[in-house]
JSON list of N, CA and C in Angstrom, two decimals:
[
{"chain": "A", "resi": 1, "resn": "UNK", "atom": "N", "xyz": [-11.12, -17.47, -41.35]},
{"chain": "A", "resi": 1, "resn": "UNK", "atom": "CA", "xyz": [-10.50, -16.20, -41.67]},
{"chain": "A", "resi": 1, "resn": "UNK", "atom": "C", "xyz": [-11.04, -15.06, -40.81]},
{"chain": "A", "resi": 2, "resn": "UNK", "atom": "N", "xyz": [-12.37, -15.06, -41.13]},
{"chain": "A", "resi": 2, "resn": "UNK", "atom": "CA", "xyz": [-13.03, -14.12, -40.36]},
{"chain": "A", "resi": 2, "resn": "UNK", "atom": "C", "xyz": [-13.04, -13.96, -39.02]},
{"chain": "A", "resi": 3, "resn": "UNK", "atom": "N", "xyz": [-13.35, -15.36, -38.11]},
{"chain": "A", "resi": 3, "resn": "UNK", "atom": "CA", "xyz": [-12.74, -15.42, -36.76]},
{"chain": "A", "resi": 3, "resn": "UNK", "atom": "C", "xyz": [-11.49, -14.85, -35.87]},
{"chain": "A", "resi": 4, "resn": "UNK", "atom": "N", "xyz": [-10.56, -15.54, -36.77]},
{"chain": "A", "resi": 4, "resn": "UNK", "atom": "CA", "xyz": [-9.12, -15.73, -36.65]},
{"chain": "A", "resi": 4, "resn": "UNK", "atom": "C", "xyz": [-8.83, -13.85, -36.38]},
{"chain": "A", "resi": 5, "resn": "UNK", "atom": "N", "xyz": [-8.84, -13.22, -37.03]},
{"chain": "A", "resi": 5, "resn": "UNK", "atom": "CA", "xyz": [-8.30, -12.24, -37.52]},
{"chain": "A", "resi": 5, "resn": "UNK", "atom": "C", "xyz": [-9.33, -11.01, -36.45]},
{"chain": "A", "resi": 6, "resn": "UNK", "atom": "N", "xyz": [-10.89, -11.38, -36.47]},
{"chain": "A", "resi": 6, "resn": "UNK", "atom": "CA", "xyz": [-11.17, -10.77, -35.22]},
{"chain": "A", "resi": 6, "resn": "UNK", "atom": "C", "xyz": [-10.41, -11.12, -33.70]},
{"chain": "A", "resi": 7, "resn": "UNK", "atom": "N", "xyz": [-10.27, -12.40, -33.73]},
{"chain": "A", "resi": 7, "resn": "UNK", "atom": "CA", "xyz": [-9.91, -12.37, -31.79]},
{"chain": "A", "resi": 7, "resn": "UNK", "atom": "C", "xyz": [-8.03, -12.12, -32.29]},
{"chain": "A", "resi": 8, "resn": "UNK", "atom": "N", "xyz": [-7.42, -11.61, -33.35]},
{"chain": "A", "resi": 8, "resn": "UNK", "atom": "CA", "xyz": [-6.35, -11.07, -33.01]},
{"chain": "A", "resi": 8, "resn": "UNK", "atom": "C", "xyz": [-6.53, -9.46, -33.11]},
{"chain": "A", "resi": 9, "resn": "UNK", "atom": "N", "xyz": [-7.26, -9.23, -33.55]},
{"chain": "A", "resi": 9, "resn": "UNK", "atom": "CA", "xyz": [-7.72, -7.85, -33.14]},
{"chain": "A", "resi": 9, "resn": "UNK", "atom": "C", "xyz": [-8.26, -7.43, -31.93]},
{"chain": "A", "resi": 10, "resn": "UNK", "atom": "N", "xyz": [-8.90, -8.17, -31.05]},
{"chain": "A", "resi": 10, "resn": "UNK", "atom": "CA", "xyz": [-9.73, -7.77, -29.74]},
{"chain": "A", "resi": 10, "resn": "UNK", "atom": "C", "xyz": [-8.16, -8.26, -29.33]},
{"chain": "A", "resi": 11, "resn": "UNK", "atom": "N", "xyz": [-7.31, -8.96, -29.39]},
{"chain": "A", "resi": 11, "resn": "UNK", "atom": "CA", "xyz": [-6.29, -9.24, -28.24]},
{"chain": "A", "resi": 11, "resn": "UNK", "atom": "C", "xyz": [-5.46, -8.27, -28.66]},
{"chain": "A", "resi": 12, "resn": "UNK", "atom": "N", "xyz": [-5.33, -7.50, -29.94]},
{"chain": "A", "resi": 12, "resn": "UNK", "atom": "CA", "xyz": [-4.11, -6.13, -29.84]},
{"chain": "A", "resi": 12, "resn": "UNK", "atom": "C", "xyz": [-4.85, -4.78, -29.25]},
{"chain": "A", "resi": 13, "resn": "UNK", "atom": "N", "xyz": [-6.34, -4.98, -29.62]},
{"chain": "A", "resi": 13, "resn": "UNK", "atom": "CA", "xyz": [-7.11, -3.67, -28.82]},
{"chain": "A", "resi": 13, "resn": "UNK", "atom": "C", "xyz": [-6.62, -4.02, -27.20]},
{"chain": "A", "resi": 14, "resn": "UNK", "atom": "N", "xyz": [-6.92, -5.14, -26.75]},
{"chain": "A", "resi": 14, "resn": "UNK", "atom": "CA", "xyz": [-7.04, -5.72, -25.33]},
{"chain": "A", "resi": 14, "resn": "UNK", "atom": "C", "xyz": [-5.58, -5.20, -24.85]},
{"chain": "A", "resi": 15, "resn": "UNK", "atom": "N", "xyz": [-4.34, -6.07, -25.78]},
{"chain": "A", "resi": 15, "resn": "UNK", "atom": "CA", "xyz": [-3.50, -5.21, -25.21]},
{"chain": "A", "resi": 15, "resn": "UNK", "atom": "C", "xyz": [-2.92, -3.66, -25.38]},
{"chain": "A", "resi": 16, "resn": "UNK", "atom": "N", "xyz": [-3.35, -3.07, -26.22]},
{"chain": "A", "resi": 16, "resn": "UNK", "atom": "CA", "xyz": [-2.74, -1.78, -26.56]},
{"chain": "A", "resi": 16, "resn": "UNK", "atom": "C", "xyz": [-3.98, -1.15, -24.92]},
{"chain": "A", "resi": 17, "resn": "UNK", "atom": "N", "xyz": [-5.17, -1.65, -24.99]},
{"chain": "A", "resi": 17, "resn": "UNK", "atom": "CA", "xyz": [-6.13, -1.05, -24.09]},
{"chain": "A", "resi": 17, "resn": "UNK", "atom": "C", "xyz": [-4.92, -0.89, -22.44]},
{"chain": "A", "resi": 18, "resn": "UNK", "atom": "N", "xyz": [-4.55, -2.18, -21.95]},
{"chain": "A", "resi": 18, "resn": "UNK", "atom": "CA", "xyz": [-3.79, -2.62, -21.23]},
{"chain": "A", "resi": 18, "resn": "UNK", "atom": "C", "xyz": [-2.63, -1.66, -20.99]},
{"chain": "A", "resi": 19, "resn": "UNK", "atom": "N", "xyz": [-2.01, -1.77, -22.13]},
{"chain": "A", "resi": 19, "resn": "UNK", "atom": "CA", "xyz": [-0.47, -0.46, -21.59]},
{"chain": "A", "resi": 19, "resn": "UNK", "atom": "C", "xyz": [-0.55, 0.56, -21.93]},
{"chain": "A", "resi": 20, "resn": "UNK", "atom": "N", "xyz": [-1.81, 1.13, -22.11]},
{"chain": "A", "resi": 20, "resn": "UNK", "atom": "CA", "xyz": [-2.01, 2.63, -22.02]},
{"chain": "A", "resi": 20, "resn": "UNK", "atom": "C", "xyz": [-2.81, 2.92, -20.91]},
{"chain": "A", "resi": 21, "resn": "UNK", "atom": "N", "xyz": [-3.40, 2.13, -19.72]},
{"chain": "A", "resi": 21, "resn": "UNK", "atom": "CA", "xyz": [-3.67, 1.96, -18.99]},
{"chain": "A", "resi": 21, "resn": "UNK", "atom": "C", "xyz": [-2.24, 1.71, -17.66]},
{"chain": "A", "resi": 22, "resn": "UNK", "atom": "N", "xyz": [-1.51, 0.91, -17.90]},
{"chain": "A", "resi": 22, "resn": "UNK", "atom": "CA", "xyz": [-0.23, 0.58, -17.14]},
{"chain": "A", "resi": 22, "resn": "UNK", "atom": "C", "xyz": [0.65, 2.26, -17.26]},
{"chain": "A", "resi": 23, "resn": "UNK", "atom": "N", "xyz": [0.65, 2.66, -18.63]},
{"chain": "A", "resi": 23, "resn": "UNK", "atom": "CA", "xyz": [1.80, 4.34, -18.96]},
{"chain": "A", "resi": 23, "resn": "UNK", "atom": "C", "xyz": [0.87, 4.98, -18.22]},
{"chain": "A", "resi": 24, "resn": "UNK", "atom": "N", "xyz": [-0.75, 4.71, -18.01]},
{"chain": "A", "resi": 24, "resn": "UNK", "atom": "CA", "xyz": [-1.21, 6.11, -17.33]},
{"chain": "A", "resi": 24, "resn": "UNK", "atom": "C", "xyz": [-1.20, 5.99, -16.08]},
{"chain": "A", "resi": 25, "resn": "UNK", "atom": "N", "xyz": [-1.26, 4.57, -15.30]},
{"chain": "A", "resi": 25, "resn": "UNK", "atom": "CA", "xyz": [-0.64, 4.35, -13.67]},
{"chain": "A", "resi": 25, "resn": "UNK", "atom": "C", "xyz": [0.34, 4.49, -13.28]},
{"chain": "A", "resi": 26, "resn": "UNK", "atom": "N", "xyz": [1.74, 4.31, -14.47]},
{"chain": "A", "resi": 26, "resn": "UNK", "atom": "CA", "xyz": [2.93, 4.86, -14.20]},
{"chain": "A", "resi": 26, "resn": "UNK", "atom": "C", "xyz": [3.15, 6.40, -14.18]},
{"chain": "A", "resi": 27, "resn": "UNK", "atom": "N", "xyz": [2.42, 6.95, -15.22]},
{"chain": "A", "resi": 27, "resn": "UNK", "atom": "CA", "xyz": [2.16, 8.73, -14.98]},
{"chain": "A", "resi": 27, "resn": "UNK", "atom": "C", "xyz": [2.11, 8.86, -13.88]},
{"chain": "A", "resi": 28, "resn": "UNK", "atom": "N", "xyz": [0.82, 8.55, -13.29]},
{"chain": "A", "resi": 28, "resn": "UNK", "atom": "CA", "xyz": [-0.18, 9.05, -12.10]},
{"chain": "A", "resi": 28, "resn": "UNK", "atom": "C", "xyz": [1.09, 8.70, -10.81]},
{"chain": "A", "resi": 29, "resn": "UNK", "atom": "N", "xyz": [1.44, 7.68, -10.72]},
{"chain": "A", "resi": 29, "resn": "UNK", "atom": "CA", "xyz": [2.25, 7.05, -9.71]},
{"chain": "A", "resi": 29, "resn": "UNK", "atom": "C", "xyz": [3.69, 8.15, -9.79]},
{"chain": "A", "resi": 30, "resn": "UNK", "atom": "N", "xyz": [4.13, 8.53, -11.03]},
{"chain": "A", "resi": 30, "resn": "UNK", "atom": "CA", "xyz": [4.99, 9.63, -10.97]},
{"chain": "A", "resi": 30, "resn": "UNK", "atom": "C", "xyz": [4.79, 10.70, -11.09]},
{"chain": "A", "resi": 31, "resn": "UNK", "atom": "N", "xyz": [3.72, 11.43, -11.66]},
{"chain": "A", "resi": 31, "resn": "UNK", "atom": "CA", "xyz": [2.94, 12.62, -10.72]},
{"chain": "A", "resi": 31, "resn": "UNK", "atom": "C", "xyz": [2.50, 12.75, -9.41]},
{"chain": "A", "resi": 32, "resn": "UNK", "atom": "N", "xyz": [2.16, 11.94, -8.67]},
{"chain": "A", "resi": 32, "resn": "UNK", "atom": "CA", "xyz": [2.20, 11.61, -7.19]},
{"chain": "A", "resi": 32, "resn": "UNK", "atom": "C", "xyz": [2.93, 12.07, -6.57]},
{"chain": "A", "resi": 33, "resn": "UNK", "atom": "N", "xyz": [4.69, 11.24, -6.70]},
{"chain": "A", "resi": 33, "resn": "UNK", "atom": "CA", "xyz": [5.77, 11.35, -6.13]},
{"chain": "A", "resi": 33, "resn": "UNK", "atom": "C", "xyz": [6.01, 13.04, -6.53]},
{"chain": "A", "resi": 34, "resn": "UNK", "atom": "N", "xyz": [5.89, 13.34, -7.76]},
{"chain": "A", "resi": 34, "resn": "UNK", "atom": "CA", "xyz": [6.71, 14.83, -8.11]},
{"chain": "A", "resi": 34, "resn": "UNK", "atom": "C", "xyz": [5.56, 15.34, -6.87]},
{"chain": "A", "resi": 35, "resn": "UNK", "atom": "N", "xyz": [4.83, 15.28, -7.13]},
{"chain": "A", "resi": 35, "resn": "UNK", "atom": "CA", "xyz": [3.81, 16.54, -6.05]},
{"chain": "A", "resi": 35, "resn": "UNK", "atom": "C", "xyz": [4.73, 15.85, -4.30]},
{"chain": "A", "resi": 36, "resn": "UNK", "atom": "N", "xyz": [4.38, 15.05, -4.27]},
{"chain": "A", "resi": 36, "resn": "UNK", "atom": "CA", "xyz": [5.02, 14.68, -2.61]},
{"chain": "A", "resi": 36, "resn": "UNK", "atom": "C", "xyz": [6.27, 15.65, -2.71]},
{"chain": "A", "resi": 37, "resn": "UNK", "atom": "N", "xyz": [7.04, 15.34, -3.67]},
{"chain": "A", "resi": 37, "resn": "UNK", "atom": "CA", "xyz": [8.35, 15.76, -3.33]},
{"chain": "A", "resi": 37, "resn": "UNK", "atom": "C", "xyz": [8.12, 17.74, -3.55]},
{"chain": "A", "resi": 38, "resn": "UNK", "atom": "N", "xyz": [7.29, 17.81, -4.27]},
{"chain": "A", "resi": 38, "resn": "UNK", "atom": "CA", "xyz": [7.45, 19.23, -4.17]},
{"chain": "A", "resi": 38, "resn": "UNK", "atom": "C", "xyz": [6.44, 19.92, -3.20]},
{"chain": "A", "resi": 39, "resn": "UNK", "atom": "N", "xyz": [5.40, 19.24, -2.69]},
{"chain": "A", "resi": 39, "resn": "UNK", "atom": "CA", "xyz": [4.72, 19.48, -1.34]},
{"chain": "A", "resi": 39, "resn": "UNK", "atom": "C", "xyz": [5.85, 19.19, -0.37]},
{"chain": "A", "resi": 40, "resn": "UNK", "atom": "N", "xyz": [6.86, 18.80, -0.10]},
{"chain": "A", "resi": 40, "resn": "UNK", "atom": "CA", "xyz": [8.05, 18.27, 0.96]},
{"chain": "A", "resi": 40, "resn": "UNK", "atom": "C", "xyz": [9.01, 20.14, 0.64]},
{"chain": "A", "resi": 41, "resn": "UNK", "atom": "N", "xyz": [9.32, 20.12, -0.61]},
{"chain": "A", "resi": 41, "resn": "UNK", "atom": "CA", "xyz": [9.81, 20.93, -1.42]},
{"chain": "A", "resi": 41, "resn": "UNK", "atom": "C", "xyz": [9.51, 22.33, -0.48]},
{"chain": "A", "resi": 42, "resn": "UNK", "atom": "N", "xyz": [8.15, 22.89, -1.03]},
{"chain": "A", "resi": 42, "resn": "UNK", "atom": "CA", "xyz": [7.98, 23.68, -0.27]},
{"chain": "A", "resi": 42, "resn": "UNK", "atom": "C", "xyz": [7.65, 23.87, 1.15]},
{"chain": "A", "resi": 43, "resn": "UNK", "atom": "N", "xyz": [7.39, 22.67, 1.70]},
{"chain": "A", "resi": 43, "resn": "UNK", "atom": "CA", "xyz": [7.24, 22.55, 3.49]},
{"chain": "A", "resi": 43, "resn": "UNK", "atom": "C", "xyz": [8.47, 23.46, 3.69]},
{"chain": "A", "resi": 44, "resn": "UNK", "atom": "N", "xyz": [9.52, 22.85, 3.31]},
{"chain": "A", "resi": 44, "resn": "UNK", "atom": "CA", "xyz": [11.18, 22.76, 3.74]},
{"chain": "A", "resi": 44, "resn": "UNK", "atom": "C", "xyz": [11.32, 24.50, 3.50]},
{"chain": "A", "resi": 45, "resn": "UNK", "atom": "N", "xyz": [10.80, 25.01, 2.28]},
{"chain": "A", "resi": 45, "resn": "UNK", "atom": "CA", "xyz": [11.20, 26.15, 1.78]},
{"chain": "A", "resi": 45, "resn": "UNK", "atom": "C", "xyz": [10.23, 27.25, 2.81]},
{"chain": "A", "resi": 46, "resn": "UNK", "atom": "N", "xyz": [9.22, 26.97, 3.17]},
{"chain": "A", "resi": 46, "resn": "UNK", "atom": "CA", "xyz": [8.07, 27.77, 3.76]},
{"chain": "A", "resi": 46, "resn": "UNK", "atom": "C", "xyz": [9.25, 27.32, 5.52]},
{"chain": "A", "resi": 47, "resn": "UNK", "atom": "N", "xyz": [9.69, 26.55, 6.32]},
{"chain": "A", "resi": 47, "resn": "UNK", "atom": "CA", "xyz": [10.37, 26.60, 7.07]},
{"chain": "A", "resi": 47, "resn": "UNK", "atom": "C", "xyz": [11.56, 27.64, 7.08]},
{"chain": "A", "resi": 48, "resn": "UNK", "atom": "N", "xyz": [11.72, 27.68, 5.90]},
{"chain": "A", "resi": 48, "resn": "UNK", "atom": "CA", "xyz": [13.56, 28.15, 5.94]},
{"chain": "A", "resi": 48, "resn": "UNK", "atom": "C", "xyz": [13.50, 29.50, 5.83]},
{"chain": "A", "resi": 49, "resn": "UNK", "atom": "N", "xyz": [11.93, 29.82, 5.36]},
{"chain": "A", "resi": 49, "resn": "UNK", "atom": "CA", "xyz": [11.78, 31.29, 5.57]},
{"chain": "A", "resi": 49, "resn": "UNK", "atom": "C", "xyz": [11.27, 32.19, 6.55]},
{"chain": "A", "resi": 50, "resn": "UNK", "atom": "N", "xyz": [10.58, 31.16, 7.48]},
{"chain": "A", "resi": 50, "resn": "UNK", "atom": "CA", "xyz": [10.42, 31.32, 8.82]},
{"chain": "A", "resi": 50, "resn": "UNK", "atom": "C", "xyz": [11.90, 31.70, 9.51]},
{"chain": "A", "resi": 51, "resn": "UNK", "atom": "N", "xyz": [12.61, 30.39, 9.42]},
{"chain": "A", "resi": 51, "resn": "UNK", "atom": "CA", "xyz": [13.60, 30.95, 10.32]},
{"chain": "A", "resi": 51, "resn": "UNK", "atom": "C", "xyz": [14.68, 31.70, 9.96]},
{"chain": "A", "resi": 52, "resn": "UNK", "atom": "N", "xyz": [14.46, 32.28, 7.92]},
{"chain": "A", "resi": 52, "resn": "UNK", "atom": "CA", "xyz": [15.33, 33.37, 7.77]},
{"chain": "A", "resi": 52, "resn": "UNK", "atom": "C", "xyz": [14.83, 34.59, 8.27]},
{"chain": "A", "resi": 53, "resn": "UNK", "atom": "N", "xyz": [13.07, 34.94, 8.57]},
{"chain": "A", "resi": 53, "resn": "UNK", "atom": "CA", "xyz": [12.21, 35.99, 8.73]},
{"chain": "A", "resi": 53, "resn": "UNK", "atom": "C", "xyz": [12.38, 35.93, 10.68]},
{"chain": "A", "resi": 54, "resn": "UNK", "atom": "N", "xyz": [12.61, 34.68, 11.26]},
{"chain": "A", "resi": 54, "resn": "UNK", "atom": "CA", "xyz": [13.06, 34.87, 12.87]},
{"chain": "A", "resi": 54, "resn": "UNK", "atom": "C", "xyz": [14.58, 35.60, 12.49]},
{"chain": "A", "resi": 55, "resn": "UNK", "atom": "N", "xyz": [15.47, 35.38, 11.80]},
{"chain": "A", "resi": 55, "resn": "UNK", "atom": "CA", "xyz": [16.38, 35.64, 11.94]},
{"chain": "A", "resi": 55, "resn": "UNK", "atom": "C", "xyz": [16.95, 36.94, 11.51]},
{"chain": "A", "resi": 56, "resn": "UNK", "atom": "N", "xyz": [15.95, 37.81, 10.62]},
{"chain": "A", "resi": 56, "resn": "UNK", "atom": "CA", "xyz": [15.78, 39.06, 9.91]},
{"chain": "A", "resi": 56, "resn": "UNK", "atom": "C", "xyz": [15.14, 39.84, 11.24]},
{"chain": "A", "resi": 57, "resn": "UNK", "atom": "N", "xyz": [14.08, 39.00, 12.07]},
{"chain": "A", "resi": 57, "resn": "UNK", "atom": "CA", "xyz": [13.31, 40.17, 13.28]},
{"chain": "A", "resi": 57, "resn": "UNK", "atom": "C", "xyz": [14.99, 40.33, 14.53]},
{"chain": "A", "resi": 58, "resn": "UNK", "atom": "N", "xyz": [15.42, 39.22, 14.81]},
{"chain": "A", "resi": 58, "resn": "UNK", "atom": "CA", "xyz": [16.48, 38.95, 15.57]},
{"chain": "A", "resi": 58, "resn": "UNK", "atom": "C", "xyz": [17.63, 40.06, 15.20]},
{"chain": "A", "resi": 59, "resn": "UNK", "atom": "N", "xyz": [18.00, 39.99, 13.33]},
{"chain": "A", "resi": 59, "resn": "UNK", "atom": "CA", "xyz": [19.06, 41.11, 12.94]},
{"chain": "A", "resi": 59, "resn": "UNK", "atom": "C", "xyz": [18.57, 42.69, 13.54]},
{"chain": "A", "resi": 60, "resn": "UNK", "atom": "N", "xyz": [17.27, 42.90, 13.17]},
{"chain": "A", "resi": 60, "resn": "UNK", "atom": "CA", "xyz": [16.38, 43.73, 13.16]},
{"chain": "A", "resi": 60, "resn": "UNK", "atom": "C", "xyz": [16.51, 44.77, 14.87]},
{"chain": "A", "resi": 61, "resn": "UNK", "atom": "N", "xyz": [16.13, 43.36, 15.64]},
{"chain": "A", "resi": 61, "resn": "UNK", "atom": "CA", "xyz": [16.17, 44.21, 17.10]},
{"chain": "A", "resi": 61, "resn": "UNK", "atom": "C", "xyz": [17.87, 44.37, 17.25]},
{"chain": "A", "resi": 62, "resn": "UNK", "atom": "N", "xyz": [18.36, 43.63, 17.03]},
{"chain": "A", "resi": 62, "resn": "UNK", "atom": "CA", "xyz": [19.97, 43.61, 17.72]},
{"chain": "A", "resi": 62, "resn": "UNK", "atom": "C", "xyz": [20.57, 45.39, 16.78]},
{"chain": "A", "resi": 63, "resn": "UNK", "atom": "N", "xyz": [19.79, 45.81, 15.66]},
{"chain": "A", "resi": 63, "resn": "UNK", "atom": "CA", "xyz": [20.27, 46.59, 14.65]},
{"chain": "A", "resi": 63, "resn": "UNK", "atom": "C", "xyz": [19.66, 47.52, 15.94]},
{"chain": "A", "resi": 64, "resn": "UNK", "atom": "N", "xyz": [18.35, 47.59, 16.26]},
{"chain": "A", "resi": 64, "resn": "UNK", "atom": "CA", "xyz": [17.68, 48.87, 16.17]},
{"chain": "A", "resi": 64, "resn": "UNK", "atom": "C", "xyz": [18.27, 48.74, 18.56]},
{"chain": "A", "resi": 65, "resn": "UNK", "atom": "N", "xyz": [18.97, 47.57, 18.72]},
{"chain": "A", "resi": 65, "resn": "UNK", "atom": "CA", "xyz": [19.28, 48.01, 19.95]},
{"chain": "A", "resi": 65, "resn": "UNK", "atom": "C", "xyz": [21.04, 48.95, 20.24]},
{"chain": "A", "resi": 66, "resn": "UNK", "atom": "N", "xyz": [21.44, 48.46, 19.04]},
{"chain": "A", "resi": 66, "resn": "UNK", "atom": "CA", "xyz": [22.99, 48.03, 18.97]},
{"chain": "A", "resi": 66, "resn": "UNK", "atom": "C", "xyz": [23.51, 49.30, 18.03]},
{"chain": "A", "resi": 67, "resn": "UNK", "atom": "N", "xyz": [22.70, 49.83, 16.73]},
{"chain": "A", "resi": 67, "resn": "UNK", "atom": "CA", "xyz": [23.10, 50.32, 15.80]},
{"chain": "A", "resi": 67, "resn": "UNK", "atom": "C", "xyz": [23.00, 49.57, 14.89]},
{"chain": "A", "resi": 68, "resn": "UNK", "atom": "N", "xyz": [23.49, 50.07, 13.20]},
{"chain": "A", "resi": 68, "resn": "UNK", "atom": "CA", "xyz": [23.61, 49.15, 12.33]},
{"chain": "A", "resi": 68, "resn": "UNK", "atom": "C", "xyz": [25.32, 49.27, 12.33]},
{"chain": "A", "resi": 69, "resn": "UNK", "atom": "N", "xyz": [26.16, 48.25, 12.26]},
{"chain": "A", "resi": 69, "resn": "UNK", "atom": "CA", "xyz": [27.69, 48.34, 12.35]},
{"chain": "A", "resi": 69, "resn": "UNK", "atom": "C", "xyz": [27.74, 48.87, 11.13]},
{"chain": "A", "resi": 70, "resn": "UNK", "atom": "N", "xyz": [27.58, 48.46, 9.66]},
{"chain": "A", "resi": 70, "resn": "UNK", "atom": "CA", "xyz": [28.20, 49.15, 8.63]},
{"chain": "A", "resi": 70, "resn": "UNK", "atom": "C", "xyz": [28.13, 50.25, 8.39]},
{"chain": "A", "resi": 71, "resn": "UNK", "atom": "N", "xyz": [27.20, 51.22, 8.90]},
{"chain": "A", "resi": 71, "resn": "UNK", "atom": "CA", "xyz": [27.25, 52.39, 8.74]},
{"chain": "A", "resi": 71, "resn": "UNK", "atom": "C", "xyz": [27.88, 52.99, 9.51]},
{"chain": "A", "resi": 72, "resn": "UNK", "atom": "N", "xyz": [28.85, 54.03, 9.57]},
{"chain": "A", "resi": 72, "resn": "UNK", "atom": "CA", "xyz": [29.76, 54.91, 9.77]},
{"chain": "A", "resi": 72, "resn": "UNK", "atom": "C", "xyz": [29.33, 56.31, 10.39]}
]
């Protein structure tokens, strides 16, 4: 009785130990990816503001060589 009933207890600790171990490598493994993708995320976004901020100095000189057209 006494046996029995311990090694089914060390094998539900063993496995409950097990897939809360597996949910926290699957976390980690999908916290990973979210950070990659949002380190990618903002690469892309820190680019696009570069070349909206080239493209704001570019409006900028063509304004301050040219005029600004909308104004009258």
């Amino acid at each position: 009785g006494i046996y029995s009933l311990s090694i089914t207890t060390i094998a539900e600790i063993s496995l409950l130990i097990f897939l809360i171990t597996m949910k926290a490598n699957i976390k980690l493994e999908r916290d990973n990816e979210m950070l990659k993708s949002k380190i990618k995320d903002l690469e892309d976004f820190g680019r696009l503001m570069l070349a909206r901020e080239k493209h704001f100095i570019g409006l900028k000189e063509l304004r301050d060589k040219f005029g600004d057209g909308e104004k009258n």
